[in-house]
Amino acid sequence: TVPLTVNRGKLHLKGRFNDSDVLDLLFDTGADIQVLYPSALKKGVRLQLDGSQNNLGSGGQTMRQTSSDNRVDISGLRWEHEPVLFIEKQADQADGIIGFTLFQDKVVELDFDQMVMTIHESLPLHAS
């Protein structure tokens, strides 16, 4: 179970990358990679930038630096060897973005009454 908040119509959660301080992260169901902004580096994220890729966004297409091997921790859940796209210009008040790929093989339940996201291994009985 991951606590959520809504700020300016966007879902936010707390997490860490590579043993950083706690980061404010957007949950973006359309993002196919994790994204970090400069504010994340100021909070202790250590990135080994070792590649690049095109990033298509609302401003067009831009070549961005990437980091291929990162650890992500969110509410007691941990992912190893995750890629990160680094965007050099702070585009939001959040420190980064969590995309759908972290939960690709899971069922994600969003409960806006309790303001939590629950990660399930399979479809829960109450949703069948």
Tab-separated table of C-alpha atoms in Angstrom:
chain	number	residue	atom	x	y	z
A	1	THR	CA	0.000	0.000	0.000
A	2	VAL	CA	1.430	3.347	-1.079
A	3	PRO	CA	0.094	6.630	0.358
A	4	LEU	CA	-0.977	9.143	-2.302
A	5	THR	CA	-1.660	12.843	-2.426
A	6	VAL	CA	-3.154	14.981	-5.174
A	7	ASN	CA	-1.562	18.306	-5.993
A	8	ARG	CA	-2.769	20.414	-8.927
A	9	GLY	CA	-4.653	17.412	-10.276
A	10	LYS	CA	-1.594	15.129	-10.299
A	11	LEU	CA	-1.006	11.988	-8.217
A	12	HIS	CA	2.038	12.221	-5.946
A	13	LEU	CA	3.809	9.563	-3.896
A	14	LYS	CA	7.009	9.433	-1.858
A	15	GLY	CA	10.022	7.340	-2.799
A	16	ARG	CA	13.795	7.119	-3.010
A	17	PHE	CA	16.302	6.484	-5.783
A	18	ASN	CA	19.720	4.997	-4.972
A	19	ASP	CA	19.416	5.662	-1.210
A	20	SER	CA	18.511	9.335	-1.662
A	21	ASP	CA	16.496	11.446	0.727
A	22	VAL	CA	12.717	11.121	0.309
A	23	LEU	CA	11.558	12.424	-3.073
A	24	ASP	CA	8.213	13.807	-4.203
A	25	LEU	CA	7.313	11.734	-7.265
A	26	LEU	CA	4.449	11.984	-9.739
A	27	PHE	CA	2.707	8.759	-10.733
A	28	ASP	CA	2.176	9.043	-14.491
A	29	THR	CA	0.401	6.097	-16.114
A	30	GLY	CA	1.613	7.293	-19.529
A	31	ALA	CA	5.320	7.415	-18.663
A	32	ASP	CA	7.275	4.402	-19.913
A	33	ILE	CA	10.418	5.207	-17.914
A	34	GLN	CA	11.255	6.724	-14.541
A	35	VAL	CA	12.248	10.403	-14.775
A	36	LEU	CA	14.317	12.543	-12.435
A	37	TYR	CA	14.742	16.334	-12.366
A	38	PRO	CA	17.611	18.434	-10.932
A	39	SER	CA	15.844	18.773	-7.566
A	40	ALA	CA	16.274	14.997	-7.081
A	41	LEU	CA	20.047	15.359	-7.365
A	42	LYS	CA	19.939	18.044	-4.676
A	43	LYS	CA	18.222	15.465	-2.433
A	44	GLY	CA	21.049	12.968	-2.782
A	45	VAL	CA	20.194	10.892	-5.848
A	46	ARG	CA	23.406	9.577	-7.363
A	47	LEU	CA	23.003	8.913	-11.082
A	48	GLN	CA	25.574	7.255	-13.300
A	49	LEU	CA	24.622	8.763	-16.656
A	50	ASP	CA	25.661	6.126	-19.190
A	51	GLY	CA	23.424	6.542	-22.221
A	52	SER	CA	20.906	8.686	-24.047
A	53	GLN	CA	17.547	8.367	-25.752
A	54	ASN	CA	14.979	10.493	-27.503
A	55	ASN	CA	12.266	11.822	-25.228
A	56	LEU	CA	8.966	12.792	-26.816
A	57	GLY	CA	6.961	15.263	-24.754
A	58	SER	CA	4.596	18.167	-25.120
A	59	GLY	CA	7.522	20.388	-26.193
A	60	GLY	CA	8.599	18.037	-28.971
A	61	GLN	CA	11.404	15.514	-29.186
A	62	THR	CA	14.692	16.000	-27.276
A	63	MET	CA	17.744	13.802	-26.720
A	64	ARG	CA	18.088	13.135	-22.963
A	65	GLN	CA	20.752	11.471	-20.832
A	66	THR	CA	19.866	8.149	-19.205
A	67	SER	CA	21.081	6.021	-16.338
A	68	SER	CA	20.596	2.273	-16.768
A	69	ASP	CA	21.065	0.773	-13.306
A	70	ASN	CA	19.126	2.322	-10.415
A	71	ARG	CA	17.356	1.163	-7.283
A	72	VAL	CA	13.864	2.503	-6.558
A	73	ASP	CA	12.232	2.244	-3.110
A	74	ILE	CA	8.571	3.106	-2.554
A	75	SER	CA	6.725	2.230	0.674
A	76	GLY	CA	8.734	-0.903	1.392
A	77	LEU	CA	8.741	-2.068	-2.237
A	78	ARG	CA	12.082	-2.214	-4.057
A	79	TRP	CA	13.029	-2.446	-7.708
A	80	GLU	CA	16.608	-3.036	-8.849
A	81	HIS	CA	18.299	-2.219	-12.175
A	82	GLU	CA	15.716	0.351	-13.281
A	83	PRO	CA	16.449	2.821	-16.078
A	84	VAL	CA	16.066	6.553	-15.458
A	85	LEU	CA	15.692	9.446	-17.865
A	86	PHE	CA	17.291	12.644	-16.583
A	87	ILE	CA	15.618	15.906	-17.616
A	88	GLU	CA	18.016	18.792	-17.055
A	89	LYS	CA	15.337	21.456	-16.715
A	90	GLN	CA	12.962	21.293	-13.758
A	91	ALA	CA	9.567	20.776	-15.412
A	92	ASP	CA	7.431	20.365	-12.309
A	93	GLN	CA	7.564	20.975	-8.566
A	94	ALA	CA	8.016	17.225	-8.097
A	95	ASP	CA	11.479	15.637	-8.057
A	96	GLY	CA	10.598	13.069	-10.695
A	97	ILE	CA	8.093	10.735	-12.286
A	98	ILE	CA	7.245	7.098	-11.680
A	99	GLY	CA	5.910	5.438	-14.820
A	100	PHE	CA	3.742	2.396	-15.412
A	101	THR	CA	6.724	0.119	-16.109
A	102	LEU	CA	7.418	-0.394	-12.385
A	103	PHE	CA	3.990	-2.029	-12.075
A	104	GLN	CA	3.805	-3.650	-15.515
A	105	ASP	CA	3.226	-7.190	-14.196
A	106	LYS	CA	0.975	-6.118	-11.304
A	107	VAL	CA	-2.558	-4.864	-10.743
A	108	VAL	CA	-2.638	-1.294	-9.433
A	109	GLU	CA	-5.669	-0.243	-7.389
A	110	LEU	CA	-6.191	3.468	-6.747
A	111	ASP	CA	-8.435	4.238	-3.781
A	112	PHE	CA	-9.209	7.950	-3.730
A	113	ASP	CA	-11.376	7.655	-0.595
A	114	GLN	CA	-8.409	6.335	1.422
A	115	MET	CA	-5.777	8.068	-0.783
A	116	VAL	CA	-3.716	4.935	-1.280
A	117	MET	CA	-2.434	2.894	-4.179
A	118	THR	CA	-2.423	-0.855	-3.544
A	119	ILE	CA	-0.206	-3.106	-5.632
A	120	HIS	CA	-1.619	-6.609	-6.199
A	121	GLU	CA	-0.003	-9.684	-7.740
A	122	SER	CA	-3.341	-10.548	-9.396
A	123	LEU	CA	-6.849	-9.126	-9.672
A	124	PRO	CA	-8.279	-8.921	-6.127
A	125	LEU	CA	-11.566	-10.710	-5.406
A	126	HIS	CA	-13.417	-7.472	-4.684
A	127	ALA	CA	-12.626	-6.273	-8.228
A	128	SER	CA	-13.870	-9.399	-10.051
